[in-house]
């Protein structure tokens, strides 16, 4: 076996072994012509023997046996193993800027381009523009799962094999929000469970704050969810020592002061198991369970609304935890957020009446019979989960009427929920306000008073 003929370029035999690279532009049809090039075939027996060639001269390919190969462009940047490093021209490196911005270059090409950028200001400016453009094409996303991802996966699975006992529709927001919070807590270590978390709510005319830990927040959710559990005949997580007739705040303070509470992640298992038990129970309870009353001490809610209220508080406190540990956490899906806003809007007339009896809101201007139209505030919620609601101002029993509208308020959906959670001041909440200023003020403060510890 002999080596390459003398005078033949070394890379002519090594070119097929080159590493894969991003090909540059080439004339149309070049690939077709290159594919037709084949080695010269031996001359037929009757053909005249070719004349002897000087020693060292490369053999020529007859024109009849192959198409003449076109002139090649600049040498590729990425040499294969064993090949010499060819000098890279400015034009070649500039042509690779687009692939470099997309992180599609080989390691050798990336090094060559970045070395070139340190000394070429025009190419460096163009590289920055290309990298910014790539950022617009591929926006950064948080590691948090999309709110509807779990629902889409379950819907696809159940579409193939429907569940015999499905979760009631009114319990879906609670199912989703507890799953999202559990996913946030899954990788917490001992240090994270002791992270300080401020709990915020609104009381009468001023905001209130209480500091606890991540474990304390989950304990708070556990104890208030226990009100729903006892309404369904399940065990109270506080056991026999639960304060009789205690509302959410009294039960939470009892849990925080008990010996069972510790700033560790063990409370997560208890909370998660109770959430699963609640969902299993209502799934088997039948249609009448939605009307069962849940006693919160100062008020009561139907079971369907209680599950929605627990989903709302689960999201709000998950947001508190995420801010404390500096982790992004998005709002619920649009349909679930709409139902949470609807619950708050339905509770506003009663909350306004309570504040009026306590002297915290202006007096009623026109008392009407139950079911009769009365003064109304039109609430417009924008963004995901948005919609429009008419709020009766003078009596919870009055019927809201667009003909009797005296004021209008526009709010973003997430901002309205933050107002109802006591996380936003009523003075800073409304985006648009028109009409009776006193009515607007009373409704915004009533929305903030829906919050509690």
CSV table of C-alpha atoms in Angstrom, one decimal:
chain,number,residue,atom,x,y,z
A,1,UNK,CA,0.0,0.0,0.0
A,2,UNK,CA,1.4,3.3,-1.0
A,3,UNK,CA,0.7,6.8,0.5
A,4,UNK,CA,-0.7,9.9,-1.2
A,5,UNK,CA,1.0,10.9,-4.4
A,6,UNK,CA,3.7,13.5,-4.0
A,7,UNK,CA,2.4,17.0,-4.3
A,8,UNK,CA,-1.2,16.1,-3.2
A,9,UNK,CA,-2.4,18.4,-0.4
A,10,UNK,CA,-2.6,16.5,2.9
A,11,UNK,CA,-6.1,17.7,3.7
A,12,UNK,CA,-7.3,16.3,0.4
A,13,UNK,CA,-7.3,12.8,2.0
A,14,UNK,CA,-8.4,14.0,5.5
A,15,UNK,CA,-11.4,16.1,4.4
A,16,UNK,CA,-13.9,13.3,4.6
A,17,UNK,CA,-13.0,12.7,8.3
A,18,UNK,CA,-13.8,16.3,9.3
A,19,UNK,CA,-16.0,16.7,12.4
A,20,UNK,CA,-19.6,17.8,11.9
A,21,UNK,CA,-19.9,21.6,11.5
A,22,UNK,CA,-22.4,24.3,10.5
A,23,UNK,CA,-22.0,24.6,6.7
A,24,UNK,CA,-21.5,28.0,5.2
A,25,UNK,CA,-23.4,29.3,2.2
A,26,UNK,CA,-22.4,27.8,-1.2
A,27,UNK,CA,-23.6,28.3,-4.8
A,28,UNK,CA,-26.8,26.7,-5.7
A,29,UNK,CA,-26.3,23.2,-7.3
A,30,UNK,CA,-22.8,22.8,-5.7
A,31,UNK,CA,-24.1,19.8,-3.7
A,32,UNK,CA,-25.5,18.2,-6.8
A,33,UNK,CA,-22.3,18.6,-8.7
A,34,UNK,CA,-20.1,17.4,-5.9
A,35,UNK,CA,-22.3,14.3,-5.5
A,36,UNK,CA,-21.6,13.4,-9.2
A,37,UNK,CA,-17.8,13.4,-8.8
A,38,UNK,CA,-16.4,9.9,-8.7
A,39,UNK,CA,-12.9,8.4,-9.0
A,40,UNK,CA,-11.5,7.9,-12.4
A,41,UNK,CA,-12.2,4.4,-13.9
A,42,UNK,CA,-9.5,2.4,-15.6
A,43,UNK,CA,-9.3,2.9,-19.3
A,44,UNK,CA,-11.0,0.2,-21.4
A,45,UNK,CA,-8.7,-2.4,-23.0
A,46,UNK,CA,-9.0,-0.9,-26.5
A,47,UNK,CA,-8.2,2.6,-25.4
A,48,UNK,CA,-4.7,3.9,-26.1
A,49,UNK,CA,-2.4,3.8,-23.1
A,50,UNK,CA,-2.0,7.2,-21.6
A,51,UNK,CA,1.4,8.9,-22.0
A,52,UNK,CA,3.8,8.6,-19.1
A,53,UNK,CA,3.7,11.5,-16.7
A,54,UNK,CA,6.6,13.0,-14.8
A,55,UNK,CA,7.3,11.5,-11.4
A,56,UNK,CA,5.4,13.2,-8.6
A,57,UNK,CA,2.7,14.7,-10.9
A,58,UNK,CA,-0.8,13.9,-9.7
A,59,UNK,CA,-3.0,11.7,-11.9
A,60,UNK,CA,-5.6,13.7,-13.8
A,61,UNK,CA,-9.3,12.8,-14.0
A,62,UNK,CA,-10.5,12.6,-17.6
A,63,UNK,CA,-13.3,15.1,-18.5
A,64,UNK,CA,-15.5,12.2,-19.6
A,65,UNK,CA,-15.3,10.4,-16.3
A,66,UNK,CA,-16.1,13.3,-13.9
A,67,UNK,CA,-17.3,16.8,-13.8
A,68,UNK,CA,-14.6,19.3,-13.0
A,69,UNK,CA,-14.9,20.3,-9.3
A,70,UNK,CA,-15.7,24.0,-8.8
A,71,UNK,CA,-13.4,26.3,-7.0
A,72,UNK,CA,-13.8,26.0,-3.3
A,73,UNK,CA,-14.7,28.9,-0.9
A,74,UNK,CA,-12.9,29.7,2.3
A,75,UNK,CA,-11.6,26.9,4.4
A,76,UNK,CA,-14.0,25.7,7.1
A,77,UNK,CA,-13.4,26.9,10.6
A,78,UNK,CA,-13.7,23.6,12.5
A,79,UNK,CA,-10.7,21.3,11.5
A,80,UNK,CA,-11.1,17.6,12.0
A,81,UNK,CA,-8.8,15.6,14.2
A,82,UNK,CA,-5.2,15.7,13.1
A,83,UNK,CA,-5.7,18.6,10.7
A,84,UNK,CA,-3.7,21.8,10.9
A,85,UNK,CA,-5.5,24.9,12.4
A,86,UNK,CA,-6.1,27.1,9.3
A,87,UNK,CA,-6.2,30.9,9.8
A,88,UNK,CA,-9.8,32.1,10.1
A,89,UNK,CA,-10.6,35.2,8.2
A,90,UNK,CA,-12.8,38.1,9.3
A,91,UNK,CA,-15.5,37.1,6.8
A,92,UNK,CA,-15.7,33.5,8.0
A,93,UNK,CA,-15.9,34.5,11.6
A,94,UNK,CA,-18.6,37.1,10.9
A,95,UNK,CA,-20.7,34.5,9.1
A,96,UNK,CA,-20.7,32.4,12.3
A,97,UNK,CA,-22.1,35.1,14.5
A,98,UNK,CA,-25.7,34.0,13.9
A,99,UNK,CA,-24.9,30.3,14.9
A,100,UNK,CA,-22.8,31.5,17.8
A,101,UNK,CA,-25.8,33.6,19.1
A,102,UNK,CA,-28.0,30.5,18.9
A,103,UNK,CA,-25.3,28.4,20.7
A,104,UNK,CA,-25.2,26.2,17.7
A,105,UNK,CA,-21.4,26.4,17.0
A,106,UNK,CA,-18.9,23.6,17.8
A,107,UNK,CA,-16.5,24.1,20.7
A,108,UNK,CA,-13.6,25.1,18.3
A,109,UNK,CA,-15.9,27.6,16.4
A,110,UNK,CA,-17.1,29.1,19.7
A,111,UNK,CA,-13.6,29.7,20.9
A,112,UNK,CA,-12.6,31.2,17.5
A,113,UNK,CA,-15.6,33.5,17.4
A,114,UNK,CA,-15.2,34.7,21.0
A,115,UNK,CA,-11.4,35.3,20.5
A,116,UNK,CA,-12.3,37.4,17.5
A,117,UNK,CA,-14.9,39.4,19.3
A,118,UNK,CA,-12.4,40.6,21.9
A,119,UNK,CA,-10.5,42.5,19.1
A,120,UNK,CA,-13.2,43.4,16.6
A,121,UNK,CA,-15.6,46.1,17.8
A,122,UNK,CA,-18.0,45.9,14.8
A,123,UNK,CA,-18.4,42.2,15.2
A,124,UNK,CA,-18.8,42.5,18.9
A,125,UNK,CA,-21.7,45.0,18.5
A,126,UNK,CA,-23.4,42.8,16.0
A,127,UNK,CA,-23.0,39.8,18.3
A,128,UNK,CA,-24.7,41.7,21.1
A,129,UNK,CA,-27.6,42.6,18.8
A,130,UNK,CA,-28.0,39.0,17.7
A,131,UNK,CA,-27.8,37.7,21.2
A,132,UNK,CA,-30.5,40.2,22.3
A,133,UNK,CA,-32.7,39.1,19.3
A,134,UNK,CA,-32.3,35.5,20.4
A,135,UNK,CA,-33.5,36.5,23.9
A,136,UNK,CA,-36.6,37.9,22.4
A,137,UNK,CA,-37.3,34.7,20.4
A,138,UNK,CA,-36.7,32.6,23.5
A,139,UNK,CA,-37.9,34.5,26.6
A,140,UNK,CA,-36.7,33.3,29.9
A,141,UNK,CA,-39.2,31.2,31.9
A,142,UNK,CA,-39.3,30.3,35.6
A,143,UNK,CA,-38.7,26.8,36.8
A,144,UNK,CA,-42.2,26.8,38.3
A,145,UNK,CA,-44.6,24.5,36.5
A,146,UNK,CA,-47.3,26.1,34.5
A,147,UNK,CA,-50.6,26.2,36.5
A,148,UNK,CA,-52.5,24.3,33.8
A,149,UNK,CA,-49.8,21.6,33.2
A,150,UNK,CA,-51.1,19.2,35.8
A,151,UNK,CA,-54.7,19.7,34.7
A,152,UNK,CA,-53.8,19.1,31.0
A,153,UNK,CA,-51.9,15.9,31.9
A,154,UNK,CA,-54.8,14.6,34.1
A,155,UNK,CA,-57.3,15.6,31.4
A,156,UNK,CA,-55.4,13.6,28.8
A,157,UNK,CA,-55.1,10.6,31.1
A,158,UNK,CA,-58.7,10.7,32.1
A,159,UNK,CA,-59.8,11.1,28.5
A,160,UNK,CA,-58.2,7.7,27.8
A,161,UNK,CA,-59.5,6.1,31.0
A,162,UNK,CA,-62.1,8.2,32.8
A,163,UNK,CA,-62.1,8.1,36.6
A,164,UNK,CA,-64.9,6.1,38.2
A,165,UNK,CA,-65.2,8.7,41.0
A,166,UNK,CA,-64.0,12.1,39.7
A,167,UNK,CA,-63.1,15.1,41.9
A,168,UNK,CA,-66.1,17.6,42.0
A,169,UNK,CA,-65.6,20.6,39.7
A,170,UNK,CA,-65.9,23.0,42.7
A,171,UNK,CA,-63.0,21.2,44.4
A,172,UNK,CA,-60.6,21.5,41.4
A,173,UNK,CA,-59.0,24.8,42.4
A,174,UNK,CA,-58.2,23.4,45.8
A,175,UNK,CA,-56.7,20.3,44.2
A,176,UNK,CA,-54.6,22.3,41.9
A,177,UNK,CA,-53.3,24.9,44.4
A,178,UNK,CA,-52.4,22.3,47.1
A,179,UNK,CA,-50.5,20.4,44.4
A,180,UNK,CA,-48.6,23.5,43.3
A,181,UNK,CA,-47.7,24.4,46.9
A,182,UNK,CA,-46.6,20.8,47.6
A,183,UNK,CA,-44.3,21.0,44.5
A,184,UNK,CA,-42.7,24.2,45.8
A,185,UNK,CA,-42.1,22.5,49.2
A,186,UNK,CA,-40.8,19.2,47.8
A,187,UNK,CA,-37.1,20.1,47.8
A,188,UNK,CA,-36.9,22.3,50.9
A,189,UNK,CA,-34.2,21.5,53.4
A,190,UNK,CA,-34.1,22.1,57.1
A,191,UNK,CA,-32.7,25.6,56.6
A,192,UNK,CA,-35.6,26.6,54.3
A,193,UNK,CA,-38.3,25.4,56.7
A,194,UNK,CA,-37.0,27.9,59.3
A,195,UNK,CA,-37.0,30.8,56.9
A,196,UNK,CA,-38.9,33.8,58.3
A,197,UNK,CA,-42.2,34.6,56.5
A,198,UNK,CA,-44.3,37.7,57.3
A,199,UNK,CA,-48.1,37.0,57.2
A,200,UNK,CA,-50.1,40.1,56.2
A,201,UNK,CA,-53.8,40.9,56.6
A,202,UNK,CA,-56.0,44.0,57.0
A,203,UNK,CA,-57.9,44.7,60.2
A,204,UNK,CA,-60.4,47.6,60.5
A,205,UNK,CA,-58.5,50.6,59.1
A,206,UNK,CA,-54.8,49.4,59.1
A,207,UNK,CA,-52.7,46.5,57.9
A,208,UNK,CA,-51.4,43.9,60.3
A,209,UNK,CA,-48.3,41.7,60.1
A,210,UNK,CA,-47.3,38.5,62.0
A,211,UNK,CA,-44.0,36.8,61.5
A,212,UNK,CA,-43.6,33.1,61.4
A,213,UNK,CA,-41.6,30.5,59.5
A,214,UNK,CA,-42.3,28.4,56.4
A,215,UNK,CA,-43.3,25.5,58.7
A,216,UNK,CA,-45.5,27.9,60.6
A,217,UNK,CA,-47.4,28.9,57.4
A,218,UNK,CA,-48.0,25.2,56.5
A,219,UNK,CA,-49.2,24.6,60.1
A,220,UNK,CA,-51.6,27.6,59.7
A,221,UNK,CA,-53.0,26.0,56.5
A,222,UNK,CA,-53.3,22.7,58.2
A,223,UNK,CA,-55.3,24.0,61.2
A,224,UNK,CA,-57.7,26.1,59.1
A,225,UNK,CA,-58.2,23.2,56.7
A,226,UNK,CA,-59.2,21.3,59.8
A,227,UNK,CA,-62.4,23.4,59.9
A,228,UNK,CA,-63.4,21.8,56.6
A,229,UNK,CA,-62.3,18.4,57.9
A,230,UNK,CA,-64.5,18.5,61.0
A,231,UNK,CA,-67.5,19.7,58.9
A,232,UNK,CA,-67.1,16.5,56.9
A,233,UNK,CA,-66.9,14.4,60.0
A,234,UNK,CA,-63.1,13.8,59.7
A,235,UNK,CA,-60.5,14.0,62.5
A,236,UNK,CA,-59.5,17.4,63.7
A,237,UNK,CA,-55.7,17.9,63.2
A,238,UNK,CA,-55.6,19.6,66.6
A,239,UNK,CA,-57.1,16.6,68.3
A,240,UNK,CA,-59.1,16.8,71.5
A,241,UNK,CA,-57.2,19.9,72.6
A,242,UNK,CA,-58.7,22.0,69.8
A,243,UNK,CA,-60.2,25.3,71.2
A,244,UNK,CA,-64.0,24.9,71.2
A,245,UNK,CA,-65.6,27.3,68.7
A,246,UNK,CA,-62.2,28.7,67.7
A,247,UNK,CA,-61.9,30.5,64.4
A,248,UNK,CA,-58.9,30.4,62.1
A,249,UNK,CA,-56.8,32.8,64.2
A,250,UNK,CA,-57.5,31.1,67.6
A,251,UNK,CA,-56.8,27.6,66.1
A,252,UNK,CA,-53.5,28.9,64.5
A,253,UNK,CA,-52.3,30.5,67.7
A,254,UNK,CA,-53.1,27.2,69.6
A,255,UNK,CA,-51.1,25.2,67.1
A,256,UNK,CA,-48.1,27.5,67.2
A,257,UNK,CA,-48.0,27.4,71.0
A,258,UNK,CA,-48.4,23.7,71.2
A,259,UNK,CA,-45.6,21.2,71.8
A,260,UNK,CA,-46.5,19.4,68.5
A,261,UNK,CA,-45.3,22.4,66.5
A,262,UNK,CA,-41.7,22.4,65.3
A,263,UNK,CA,-40.0,24.4,62.6
A,264,UNK,CA,-39.3,21.3,60.5
A,265,UNK,CA,-40.8,19.8,57.3
A,266,UNK,CA,-42.7,17.1,59.2
A,267,UNK,CA,-45.8,19.3,59.2
A,268,UNK,CA,-45.8,19.1,55.4
A,269,UNK,CA,-46.7,15.4,55.4
A,270,UNK,CA,-49.6,15.9,57.8
A,271,UNK,CA,-50.9,18.8,55.7
A,272,UNK,CA,-50.6,17.0,52.4
A,273,UNK,CA,-52.3,13.8,53.8
A,274,UNK,CA,-55.2,15.9,55.1
A,275,UNK,CA,-55.6,17.6,51.7
A,276,UNK,CA,-55.7,14.2,50.0
A,277,UNK,CA,-58.3,13.0,52.5
A,278,UNK,CA,-60.5,16.0,52.0
A,279,UNK,CA,-60.5,15.5,48.2
A,280,UNK,CA,-61.2,11.8,48.5
A,281,UNK,CA,-64.0,12.4,51.0
A,282,UNK,CA,-65.9,15.0,48.8
A,283,UNK,CA,-65.4,12.8,45.8
A,284,UNK,CA,-67.4,10.0,47.4
A,285,UNK,CA,-69.8,12.3,49.3
A,286,UNK,CA,-72.3,12.9,46.4
A,287,UNK,CA,-73.9,16.0,45.1
A,288,UNK,CA,-75.5,17.3,48.3
A,289,UNK,CA,-72.1,17.8,50.0
A,290,UNK,CA,-71.6,21.1,48.2
A,291,UNK,CA,-74.3,22.8,50.4
A,292,UNK,CA,-72.9,21.6,53.7
A,293,UNK,CA,-72.0,24.5,56.0
A,294,UNK,CA,-68.5,25.0,57.2
A,295,UNK,CA,-68.3,27.0,60.5
A,296,UNK,CA,-65.5,29.6,60.6
A,297,UNK,CA,-66.5,31.0,64.0
A,298,UNK,CA,-67.6,34.5,63.0
A,299,UNK,CA,-69.3,33.3,59.7
A,300,UNK,CA,-70.1,30.2,57.8
A,301,UNK,CA,-69.6,29.2,54.1
A,302,UNK,CA,-71.1,26.4,52.0
A,303,UNK,CA,-68.7,23.6,51.5
A,304,UNK,CA,-68.1,24.4,47.8
A,305,UNK,CA,-67.3,28.0,48.7
A,306,UNK,CA,-65.1,26.8,51.6
A,307,UNK,CA,-63.0,24.7,49.2
A,308,UNK,CA,-62.6,27.8,47.0
A,309,UNK,CA,-61.6,29.9,49.9
A,310,UNK,CA,-59.1,27.4,51.0
A,311,UNK,CA,-57.6,27.3,47.5
A,312,UNK,CA,-57.4,31.1,47.5
A,313,UNK,CA,-55.5,31.1,50.9
A,314,UNK,CA,-53.3,28.2,49.7
A,315,UNK,CA,-52.2,30.3,46.7
A,316,UNK,CA,-51.7,33.5,48.8
A,317,UNK,CA,-49.5,31.8,51.4
A,318,UNK,CA,-47.6,29.9,48.8
A,319,UNK,CA,-46.8,33.3,47.3
A,320,UNK,CA,-45.7,34.5,50.8
A,321,UNK,CA,-43.3,31.4,51.1
A,322,UNK,CA,-42.0,31.9,47.5
A,323,UNK,CA,-41.1,35.5,48.2
A,324,UNK,CA,-39.4,34.6,51.5
A,325,UNK,CA,-37.1,32.0,49.7
A,326,UNK,CA,-36.7,34.2,46.6
A,327,UNK,CA,-38.5,31.8,44.2
A,328,UNK,CA,-40.9,32.8,41.4
A,329,UNK,CA,-44.5,31.8,41.8
A,330,UNK,CA,-47.3,32.6,39.4
A,331,UNK,CA,-51.0,33.1,39.9
A,332,UNK,CA,-53.6,30.4,39.4
A,333,UNK,CA,-55.0,29.6,36.0
A,334,UNK,CA,-57.5,32.0,34.5
A,335,UNK,CA,-60.7,29.9,35.2
A,336,UNK,CA,-59.6,29.2,38.8
A,337,UNK,CA,-58.7,32.9,39.4
A,338,UNK,CA,-62.1,33.9,38.0
A,339,UNK,CA,-63.9,31.7,40.5
A,340,UNK,CA,-61.8,33.1,43.4
A,341,UNK,CA,-62.6,36.7,42.3
A,342,UNK,CA,-66.3,35.7,42.0
A,343,UNK,CA,-66.3,34.4,45.6
A,344,UNK,CA,-64.8,37.7,46.9
A,345,UNK,CA,-67.3,39.8,44.9
A,346,UNK,CA,-70.2,37.8,46.4
A,347,UNK,CA,-68.9,38.3,49.9
A,348,UNK,CA,-68.4,42.1,49.5
A,349,UNK,CA,-72.0,43.2,50.3
A,350,UNK,CA,-71.9,41.3,53.6
A,351,UNK,CA,-68.4,42.6,54.5
A,352,UNK,CA,-69.6,46.1,53.7
A,353,UNK,CA,-72.6,45.7,56.0
A,354,UNK,CA,-70.4,44.4,58.9
A,355,UNK,CA,-68.1,47.5,58.5
A,356,UNK,CA,-71.1,49.8,58.4
A,357,UNK,CA,-72.5,48.3,61.7
A,358,UNK,CA,-69.1,48.9,63.3
A,359,UNK,CA,-69.0,52.5,62.1
A,360,UNK,CA,-66.2,51.9,59.7
A,361,UNK,CA,-68.2,52.7,56.5
A,362,UNK,CA,-70.6,55.4,55.5
A,363,UNK,CA,-74.3,55.0,56.3
A,364,UNK,CA,-76.7,53.5,53.8
A,365,UNK,CA,-78.3,56.1,51.6
A,366,UNK,CA,-81.4,54.3,50.5
A,367,UNK,CA,-82.8,51.2,52.3
A,368,UNK,CA,-84.9,49.0,50.0
A,369,UNK,CA,-86.9,45.9,50.4
A,370,UNK,CA,-85.1,42.5,49.9
A,371,UNK,CA,-84.8,41.8,46.3
A,372,UNK,CA,-85.5,45.3,45.2
A,373,UNK,CA,-82.9,47.2,43.1
A,374,UNK,CA,-80.6,49.6,45.0
A,375,UNK,CA,-77.5,51.6,44.8
A,376,UNK,CA,-74.8,49.7,42.9
A,377,UNK,CA,-71.0,49.8,42.3
A,378,UNK,CA,-69.8,48.3,39.1
A,379,UNK,CA,-66.6,46.3,39.5
A,380,UNK,CA,-64.5,45.7,36.4
A,381,UNK,CA,-61.7,43.1,36.7
A,382,UNK,CA,-59.1,43.0,33.9
A,383,UNK,CA,-56.6,40.5,32.9
A,384,UNK,CA,-56.6,36.7,33.5
A,385,UNK,CA,-59.7,35.6,35.4
A,386,UNK,CA,-61.4,39.0,34.7
A,387,UNK,CA,-65.0,39.9,34.3
A,388,UNK,CA,-67.6,42.3,35.6
A,389,UNK,CA,-69.6,42.3,38.9
A,390,UNK,CA,-72.3,44.6,40.3
A,391,UNK,CA,-72.0,45.1,44.1
A,392,UNK,CA,-75.0,46.2,46.1
A,393,UNK,CA,-74.0,49.1,48.4
A,394,UNK,CA,-76.8,49.6,50.9
A,395,UNK,CA,-77.9,46.1,51.8
A,396,UNK,CA,-76.8,42.5,51.1
A,397,UNK,CA,-80.4,41.7,50.4
A,398,UNK,CA,-80.8,44.4,47.8
A,399,UNK,CA,-80.5,43.5,44.1
A,400,UNK,CA,-77.7,45.3,42.2
A,401,UNK,CA,-78.9,47.2,39.2
A,402,UNK,CA,-76.9,48.8,36.4
A,403,UNK,CA,-79.6,51.6,36.3
A,404,UNK,CA,-78.8,52.4,39.9
A,405,UNK,CA,-74.9,52.4,39.4
A,406,UNK,CA,-73.3,55.3,41.3
A,407,UNK,CA,-69.6,54.4,40.9
A,408,UNK,CA,-67.3,52.2,38.8
A,409,UNK,CA,-63.9,50.7,39.7
A,410,UNK,CA,-61.4,48.9,37.5
A,411,UNK,CA,-58.7,46.6,38.9
A,412,UNK,CA,-56.3,44.0,37.6
A,413,UNK,CA,-57.4,40.4,38.6
A,414,UNK,CA,-54.2,39.6,40.6
A,415,UNK,CA,-54.2,43.0,42.3
A,416,UNK,CA,-57.8,42.5,43.4
A,417,UNK,CA,-56.9,39.2,44.9
A,418,UNK,CA,-53.9,40.8,46.7
A,419,UNK,CA,-56.2,43.5,48.0
A,420,UNK,CA,-58.7,40.8,49.3
A,421,UNK,CA,-55.7,39.0,50.9
A,422,UNK,CA,-54.6,42.2,52.7
A,423,UNK,CA,-51.3,42.4,50.8
A,424,UNK,CA,-52.2,45.7,49.0
A,425,UNK,CA,-53.4,48.9,50.6
A,426,UNK,CA,-57.0,50.0,49.6
A,427,UNK,CA,-55.5,53.5,48.9
A,428,UNK,CA,-53.2,52.1,46.2
A,429,UNK,CA,-55.4,49.4,44.7
A,430,UNK,CA,-57.7,50.9,42.1
A,431,UNK,CA,-56.5,51.6,38.6
A,432,UNK,CA,-59.6,53.5,37.5
A,433,UNK,CA,-62.3,55.1,39.7
A,434,UNK,CA,-65.3,57.1,38.6
A,435,UNK,CA,-68.4,58.2,40.5
A,436,UNK,CA,-69.3,58.3,44.2
A,437,UNK,CA,-65.9,58.5,46.1
A,438,UNK,CA,-67.3,57.4,49.4
A,439,UNK,CA,-68.9,54.3,47.9
A,440,UNK,CA,-65.6,53.5,46.2
A,441,UNK,CA,-63.6,53.9,49.4
A,442,UNK,CA,-66.1,51.7,51.4
A,443,UNK,CA,-66.0,48.9,48.8
A,444,UNK,CA,-62.2,48.9,48.6
A,445,UNK,CA,-61.8,48.8,52.4
A,446,UNK,CA,-64.5,46.0,52.6
A,447,UNK,CA,-62.5,44.0,50.1
A,448,UNK,CA,-59.3,44.4,52.2
A,449,UNK,CA,-61.3,43.4,55.3
A,450,UNK,CA,-62.0,40.0,53.8
A,451,UNK,CA,-58.4,39.1,54.7
A,452,UNK,CA,-57.5,37.6,58.1
A,453,UNK,CA,-54.6,35.7,59.6
